[in-house]
Short mmCIF file of C-alpha atoms in Angstrom, two decimals:
data_model
loop_
_atom_site.label_atom_id
_atom_site.label_comp_id
_atom_site.label_asym_id
_atom_site.label_seq_id
_atom_site.Cartn_x
_atom_site.Cartn_y
_atom_site.Cartn_z
CA ILE P 1 33.05 -1.87 -23.65
CA SER P 2 35.79 -2.04 -21.03
CA SER P 3 37.19 -5.40 -20.00
CA GLY P 4 39.83 -6.84 -17.73
CA ALA P 5 41.51 -4.77 -15.05
CA GLY P 6 40.39 -1.53 -16.71
CA ALA P 7 36.74 -2.43 -16.18
CA ILE P 8 37.42 -3.34 -12.55
CA ARG P 9 39.18 -0.03 -11.99
CA GLU P 10 36.25 1.90 -13.46
CA GLN P 11 33.92 0.16 -11.03
CA LEU P 12 36.22 0.93 -8.11
CA VAL P 13 36.41 4.62 -9.08
CA ASP P 14 32.62 4.90 -8.87
CA LEU P 15 32.46 3.38 -5.36
CA ASP P 16 31.09 5.59 -2.59
CA LEU P 17 32.47 4.16 0.64
CA GLY P 18 30.04 6.13 2.79
CA ILE P 19 27.03 4.68 0.98
CA ILE P 20 28.53 1.17 1.26
CA ILE P 21 28.86 1.59 5.03
CA ASP P 22 25.30 2.90 5.39
CA TYR P 23 23.70 0.16 3.27
CA SER P 24 25.74 -2.58 4.95
CA LEU P 25 24.88 -1.32 8.43
CA ALA P 26 21.18 -1.08 7.53
CA GLU P 27 21.15 -4.65 6.18
CA TRP P 28 23.01 -5.92 9.26
CA LYS P 29 20.44 -4.31 11.57
CA GLU P 30 17.60 -5.74 9.49
CA LEU P 31 19.03 -9.25 9.71
CA GLY P 32 19.53 -8.83 13.46
CA GLU P 33 15.91 -7.80 13.98
CA GLU P 34 14.55 -10.86 12.18
CA GLY P 35 15.90 -13.26 14.80
CA PRO P 36 16.35 -17.03 14.42
CA THR P 37 14.10 -18.81 11.93
CA GLY P 38 14.31 -22.27 13.47
CA ASN P 39 15.96 -23.61 10.33
CA GLU P 40 19.60 -24.38 11.14
CA TRP P 41 20.77 -24.02 7.54
CA GLU P 42 19.02 -20.65 7.12
CA ASP P 43 20.38 -19.39 10.46
CA GLN P 44 23.93 -20.32 9.42
CA LYS P 45 23.42 -18.55 6.10
CA VAL P 46 22.23 -15.40 7.90
CA GLY P 47 25.19 -15.60 10.29
CA ARG P 48 27.67 -15.81 7.42
CA ARG P 49 25.98 -12.85 5.73
CA LYS P 50 26.22 -10.77 8.91
CA ASP P 51 29.92 -11.63 9.29
CA PHE P 52 30.49 -10.58 5.67
CA LEU P 53 28.73 -7.26 6.27
CA VAL P 54 30.87 -6.57 9.33
CA ARG P 55 34.07 -7.27 7.38
CA ARG P 56 32.90 -5.03 4.51
CA ILE P 57 32.13 -2.17 6.92
CA GLU P 58 35.53 -2.50 8.59
CA LEU P 59 37.30 -2.54 5.22
CA ALA P 60 35.44 0.57 4.03
CA LYS P 61 36.23 2.37 7.28
CA HIS P 62 39.89 1.44 6.90
CA PHE P 63 39.99 2.92 3.38
CA ILE P 64 38.47 6.16 4.69
CA ARG P 65 40.68 6.33 7.77
CA THR P 66 43.92 5.83 5.81
CA ASN P 67 42.92 8.04 2.83
CA ILE P 68 43.37 5.14 0.40
CA GLU P 69 41.29 5.09 -2.77
CA PRO P 70 39.92 1.64 -3.77
CA GLU P 71 41.04 2.07 -7.40
CA TRP P 72 44.65 2.12 -6.21
CA MET P 73 44.40 -1.68 -5.88
CA VAL P 74 44.60 -1.90 -9.70
CA LEU P 75 48.03 -1.17 -11.18
CA CYS P 76 48.10 1.41 -13.96
CA LEU P 77 51.90 1.68 -14.13
CA LEU P 78 54.32 -1.24 -14.00
CA LEU P 79 57.31 -0.54 -11.79
CA VAL P 80 60.77 -1.36 -13.14
CA LEU P 81 63.41 -2.72 -10.78
CA PRO P 82 66.76 -0.89 -10.65
CA PRO P 83 69.57 -2.49 -12.67
CA GLU P 84 71.38 -3.62 -9.50
CA LEU P 85 68.55 -6.06 -8.77
CA ARG P 86 68.46 -7.52 -12.32
CA PRO P 87 72.12 -7.49 -13.40
CA ILE P 88 73.71 -8.47 -16.70
CA ILE P 89 77.06 -10.19 -16.08
CA GLN P 90 79.80 -10.96 -18.61
CA ILE P 91 81.46 -14.32 -18.00
CA ASP P 92 85.00 -15.38 -18.94
CA SER P 93 84.06 -16.62 -22.41
CA GLY P 94 82.68 -13.21 -23.31
CA LYS P 95 79.06 -14.27 -23.17
CA LEU P 96 76.49 -12.28 -21.24
CA MET P 97 74.35 -13.73 -18.48
CA SER P 98 71.16 -11.83 -17.78
CA SER P 99 68.70 -12.03 -14.93
CA ASP P 100 65.43 -13.80 -15.65
CA ILE P 101 63.59 -10.60 -14.72
CA ASN P 102 65.12 -8.87 -17.76
CA GLU P 103 63.66 -11.46 -20.13
CA LEU P 104 60.23 -11.16 -18.53
CA TYR P 105 60.43 -7.36 -18.80
CA ARG P 106 61.39 -7.71 -22.46
CA ARG P 107 58.27 -9.76 -23.17
CA VAL P 108 56.07 -7.14 -21.49
CA ILE P 109 57.67 -4.29 -23.47
CA TYR P 110 57.43 -6.15 -26.79
CA ARG P 111 53.76 -7.04 -26.34
CA ASN P 112 52.88 -3.57 -25.07
CA ASN P 113 54.57 -1.92 -28.08
CA THR P 114 52.61 -4.23 -30.37
CA LEU P 115 49.39 -3.13 -28.68
CA ILE P 116 50.34 0.54 -29.07
CA ASP P 117 50.99 0.01 -32.79
CA LEU P 118 47.58 -1.60 -33.20
CA LEU P 119 45.86 1.30 -31.45
CA THR P 120 47.72 4.16 -33.14
CA THR P 121 48.82 3.13 -36.63
CA SER P 122 45.99 0.82 -37.66
CA ARG P 123 42.65 2.57 -37.16
CA SER P 124 40.75 -0.24 -38.84
CA THR P 125 42.07 -2.92 -36.51
CA PRO P 126 39.28 -5.29 -35.46
CA GLY P 127 38.25 -4.99 -31.83
CA GLU P 128 38.74 -8.71 -31.31
CA LEU P 129 42.41 -8.40 -32.30
CA VAL P 130 42.95 -5.48 -29.91
CA MET P 131 41.28 -7.39 -27.09
CA CYS P 132 43.44 -10.43 -27.83
CA GLN P 133 46.60 -8.29 -27.70
CA GLU P 134 45.46 -6.70 -24.42
CA LYS P 135 45.06 -10.19 -23.00
CA SER P 136 48.56 -11.02 -24.24
CA VAL P 137 49.98 -7.99 -22.40
CA GLN P 138 48.13 -9.01 -19.24
CA GLU P 139 49.56 -12.53 -19.47
CA ALA P 140 53.09 -11.12 -19.80
CA VAL P 141 52.57 -8.93 -16.72
CA ASP P 142 51.15 -11.88 -14.77
CA THR P 143 54.19 -13.98 -15.70
CA LEU P 144 56.51 -11.18 -14.56
CA LEU P 145 54.79 -10.97 -11.18
CA ASP P 146 54.22 -14.70 -10.64
CA ASN P 147 55.47 -17.17 -13.22
CA GLY P 148 53.14 -20.15 -13.29
CA ILE P 149 50.04 -18.37 -12.02
CA ARG P 150 48.30 -19.18 -15.31
CA GLY P 151 49.21 -22.85 -15.22
CA GLN P 152 52.30 -23.92 -17.14
CA PRO P 153 55.26 -21.67 -16.17
CA MET P 154 57.38 -20.00 -18.83
CA ARG P 155 60.76 -21.67 -19.49
CA ASP P 156 63.95 -20.73 -21.31
CA GLY P 157 65.73 -22.65 -24.06
CA HIS P 158 67.22 -25.07 -21.52
CA ASN P 159 63.78 -25.89 -20.07
CA LYS P 160 64.55 -23.90 -16.92
CA VAL P 161 61.68 -22.01 -15.31
CA TYR P 162 62.13 -18.23 -15.26
CA LYS P 163 62.26 -16.63 -11.81
CA SER P 164 59.57 -13.98 -11.38
CA PHE P 165 59.04 -11.27 -8.75
CA LEU P 166 57.41 -13.74 -6.38
CA ASP P 167 60.34 -16.15 -6.61
CA VAL P 168 62.75 -13.31 -5.78
CA ILE P 169 60.97 -12.17 -2.62
CA GLU P 170 59.41 -15.34 -1.19
CA GLY P 171 60.93 -18.07 0.93
CA LYS P 172 63.92 -18.33 3.22
CA GLU P 173 66.33 -17.11 0.54
CA GLY P 174 64.02 -14.32 -0.64
CA ARG P 175 64.89 -10.67 -0.39
CA PHE P 176 62.71 -10.04 2.66
CA ARG P 177 63.92 -12.86 4.91
CA GLU P 178 67.52 -13.08 3.72
CA THR P 179 68.37 -9.41 3.12
CA LEU P 180 66.02 -7.47 5.40
CA LEU P 181 64.87 -9.74 8.22
CA GLY P 182 68.06 -11.81 8.23
CA LYS P 183 70.59 -9.01 8.59
CA ARG P 184 72.55 -8.46 11.80
CA VAL P 185 70.95 -6.17 14.36
CA ASP P 186 72.67 -4.25 17.14
CA TYR P 187 71.92 -5.14 20.76
CA SER P 188 70.87 -8.67 19.88
CA GLY P 189 72.39 -12.13 19.88
CA ARG P 190 71.77 -15.84 19.46
CA SER P 191 73.22 -18.88 21.17
CA VAL P 192 72.55 -22.45 22.28
CA ILE P 193 70.65 -22.84 25.56
CA VAL P 194 71.85 -25.03 28.45
CA VAL P 195 70.40 -25.80 31.87
CA GLU P 196 71.38 -23.33 34.56
CA VAL P 197 72.76 -25.78 37.13
CA ALA P 198 72.41 -24.59 40.72
CA LYS P 199 74.34 -27.42 42.40
CA SER P 200 77.77 -25.75 42.12
CA LYS P 201 76.38 -22.46 43.43
CA ILE P 202 74.89 -24.15 46.49
CA ARG P 203 78.12 -26.05 47.20
CA GLU P 204 80.63 -23.24 46.66
CA LYS P 205 78.44 -20.31 47.75
CA GLU P 206 80.41 -18.01 45.46
CA PRO P 207 78.99 -15.62 42.84
CA VAL P 208 79.66 -16.46 39.20
CA VAL P 209 79.29 -12.93 37.88
CA TRP P 210 81.53 -9.96 37.65
CA GLU P 211 80.38 -7.31 40.08
CA ILE P 212 81.08 -4.30 37.87
CA LEU P 213 79.35 -5.71 34.80
CA GLN P 214 76.46 -6.93 36.89
CA GLU P 215 76.01 -3.43 38.29
CA VAL P 216 75.77 -2.08 34.75
CA MET P 217 73.16 -4.66 33.77
CA GLN P 218 71.14 -4.47 36.97
CA GLY P 219 67.57 -3.36 36.35
CA HIS P 220 67.86 -3.59 32.55
CA PRO P 221 65.62 -6.38 31.16
CA ILE P 222 66.38 -8.52 28.14
CA LEU P 223 63.99 -10.36 25.81
CA LEU P 224 64.40 -14.05 25.01
CA ASN P 225 62.72 -15.51 21.94
CA ARG P 226 62.58 -19.00 20.55
CA ALA P 227 61.38 -19.40 16.96
CA PRO P 228 58.80 -20.14 15.80
CA THR P 229 56.89 -17.68 17.97
CA LEU P 230 53.43 -19.23 17.90
CA HIS P 231 51.92 -17.66 21.03
CA ARG P 232 52.53 -14.88 23.53
CA LEU P 233 54.88 -16.87 25.76
CA GLY P 234 57.30 -17.34 22.85
CA ILE P 235 58.89 -14.01 23.87
CA GLN P 236 59.50 -13.30 27.56
CA ALA P 237 61.58 -10.81 29.54
CA PHE P 238 64.26 -11.68 32.09
CA GLN P 239 66.82 -10.01 34.32
CA SER P 240 70.15 -11.16 32.92
CA ILE P 241 73.13 -12.46 34.88
CA LEU P 242 76.57 -12.75 33.32
CA VAL P 243 78.06 -16.26 33.30
CA GLU P 244 81.14 -17.93 31.87
CA GLY P 245 80.99 -19.35 28.35
CA HIS P 246 79.00 -18.49 25.25
CA ALA P 247 75.79 -20.44 25.95
CA ILE P 248 72.56 -18.98 27.34
CA CYS P 249 71.75 -20.47 30.75
CA LEU P 250 67.99 -20.84 30.99
CA HIS P 251 65.90 -21.73 34.03
CA PRO P 252 64.11 -25.02 33.28
CA LEU P 253 60.80 -23.76 34.71
CA VAL P 254 60.24 -21.48 31.70
CA CYS P 255 60.95 -24.16 29.09
CA LYS P 256 57.29 -25.09 28.60
CA GLY P 257 56.31 -21.58 27.56
CA PHE P 258 59.07 -21.49 24.94
CA ASN P 259 58.56 -25.16 23.97
CA VAL P 260 62.30 -25.77 24.21
CA ASP P 261 64.51 -28.57 25.44
CA PHE P 262 68.24 -28.79 25.91
CA ASP P 263 69.25 -30.92 22.93
CA GLY P 264 70.85 -28.11 20.93
CA ASP P 265 68.00 -25.61 20.69
CA GLN P 266 68.98 -21.99 20.07
CA MET P 267 67.32 -18.84 21.36
CA ALA P 268 67.62 -15.20 20.38
CA VAL P 269 68.23 -12.40 22.86
CA ASN P 270 67.30 -8.76 22.30
CA VAL P 271 67.85 -5.69 24.47
CA PRO P 272 65.01 -3.14 24.66
CA LEU P 273 66.60 0.31 24.40
CA SER P 274 63.91 2.94 24.94
CA LEU P 275 62.40 3.59 28.36
CA GLU P 276 58.95 2.73 26.99
CA ALA P 277 60.15 -0.66 25.75
CA GLN P 278 61.88 -1.39 29.06
CA ALA P 279 58.76 -0.47 31.01
CA GLU P 280 56.60 -2.68 28.80
CA ALA P 281 59.01 -5.59 29.25
CA CYS P 282 59.04 -5.18 33.04
CA LEU P 283 55.27 -4.82 33.43
CA LEU P 284 53.97 -7.30 30.86
CA MET P 285 56.68 -9.67 29.69
CA PHE P 286 58.65 -10.82 32.75
CA SER P 287 58.41 -14.57 33.25
CA HIS P 288 56.98 -14.24 36.77
CA THR P 289 53.98 -12.36 35.33
CA ASN P 290 53.27 -15.13 32.81
CA LEU P 291 52.72 -18.17 35.02
CA LEU P 292 49.45 -19.29 33.40
CA SER P 293 48.77 -20.44 29.86
CA PRO P 294 46.96 -17.67 27.94
CA ALA P 295 45.05 -20.33 25.98
CA ILE P 296 43.58 -22.61 28.68
CA GLY P 297 44.63 -20.99 31.96
CA ASP P 298 46.65 -23.95 33.28
CA PRO P 299 49.94 -23.32 35.14
CA ILE P 300 52.80 -23.03 32.68
CA SER P 301 55.72 -23.04 35.17
CA VAL P 302 55.47 -26.53 36.70
CA PRO P 303 58.48 -28.56 37.97
CA THR P 304 59.16 -31.68 35.88
CA GLN P 305 61.87 -34.31 35.38
CA ASP P 306 65.20 -33.20 36.89
CA MET P 307 63.53 -30.52 39.00
CA LEU P 308 61.32 -33.09 40.72
CA ILE P 309 64.33 -35.30 41.44
CA GLY P 310 66.22 -32.34 42.85
CA LEU P 311 63.31 -31.33 45.07
CA TYR P 312 63.02 -34.91 46.34
CA VAL P 313 66.73 -35.11 47.14
CA LEU P 314 66.75 -31.73 48.88
CA THR P 315 63.72 -32.56 51.03
CA SER P 316 64.42 -36.23 51.76
CA SER P 317 64.72 -37.09 55.46
CA ASN P 318 68.11 -38.83 55.23
CA ARG P 319 69.97 -35.65 54.26
#
């Protein structure tokens, strides 16, 4: 009798996604035809069942559309990281320092070899012993992927927890965020934002940009982003103007959409390169096309604080 992941894989191999879609759709239609029962608890139960059927149909359609077999969700082969990602370093005293991943791999190999010996050399091995060794191999693989998933994490001789795959890739210092997402990208930048003061421009009536560079940038939008990007207005497009200094001068009317203030916040700037990206930025992402909150519909660009004082001073009768 199969057990563990092997039994799950056998069940997944026998799945017929087309039949699953047909049966789920038929049950969903049947539940829809019954209508409300008058019992609130029963109606909620039927609603949850219908939502589950919809999700199951969508998942089955996705498997068919992408040519993915369900049994592929169960690993049959354990991938081995290249040596560069699990190095062995010799320190000054001549001792060797090895990555924690190597020790976890060693445990998997040792337990798997023991299982192979039980299956090949000892034909009279009790089935309970083989099943126990299979469980031991599974525990070693689980520890390699996520140390601590089975409760108490595995530690070395100095009571230090071994770092597993999950520890290597997760978090701010993980391989994804630090090495891939955190690397430098061309045509992008980051700087502190300051208020774009208009008082000096009104008084001097002189441009603060360089005409040649402004001509090059004219008509080419840029994208401003302030992390964390929690809604659509976290990234907006603007027409850039060159100014003195290294800070990004931001119009205070758009601060609410970005949820920023001028106490040291930083924003990232990106330049869309392709014509399709530029067209999308101009048509959908410019700040003047995002004046209302997408959540509740209230105006998002409303004068506050210094802007109200400035409007009062400009429109007061004694000036």
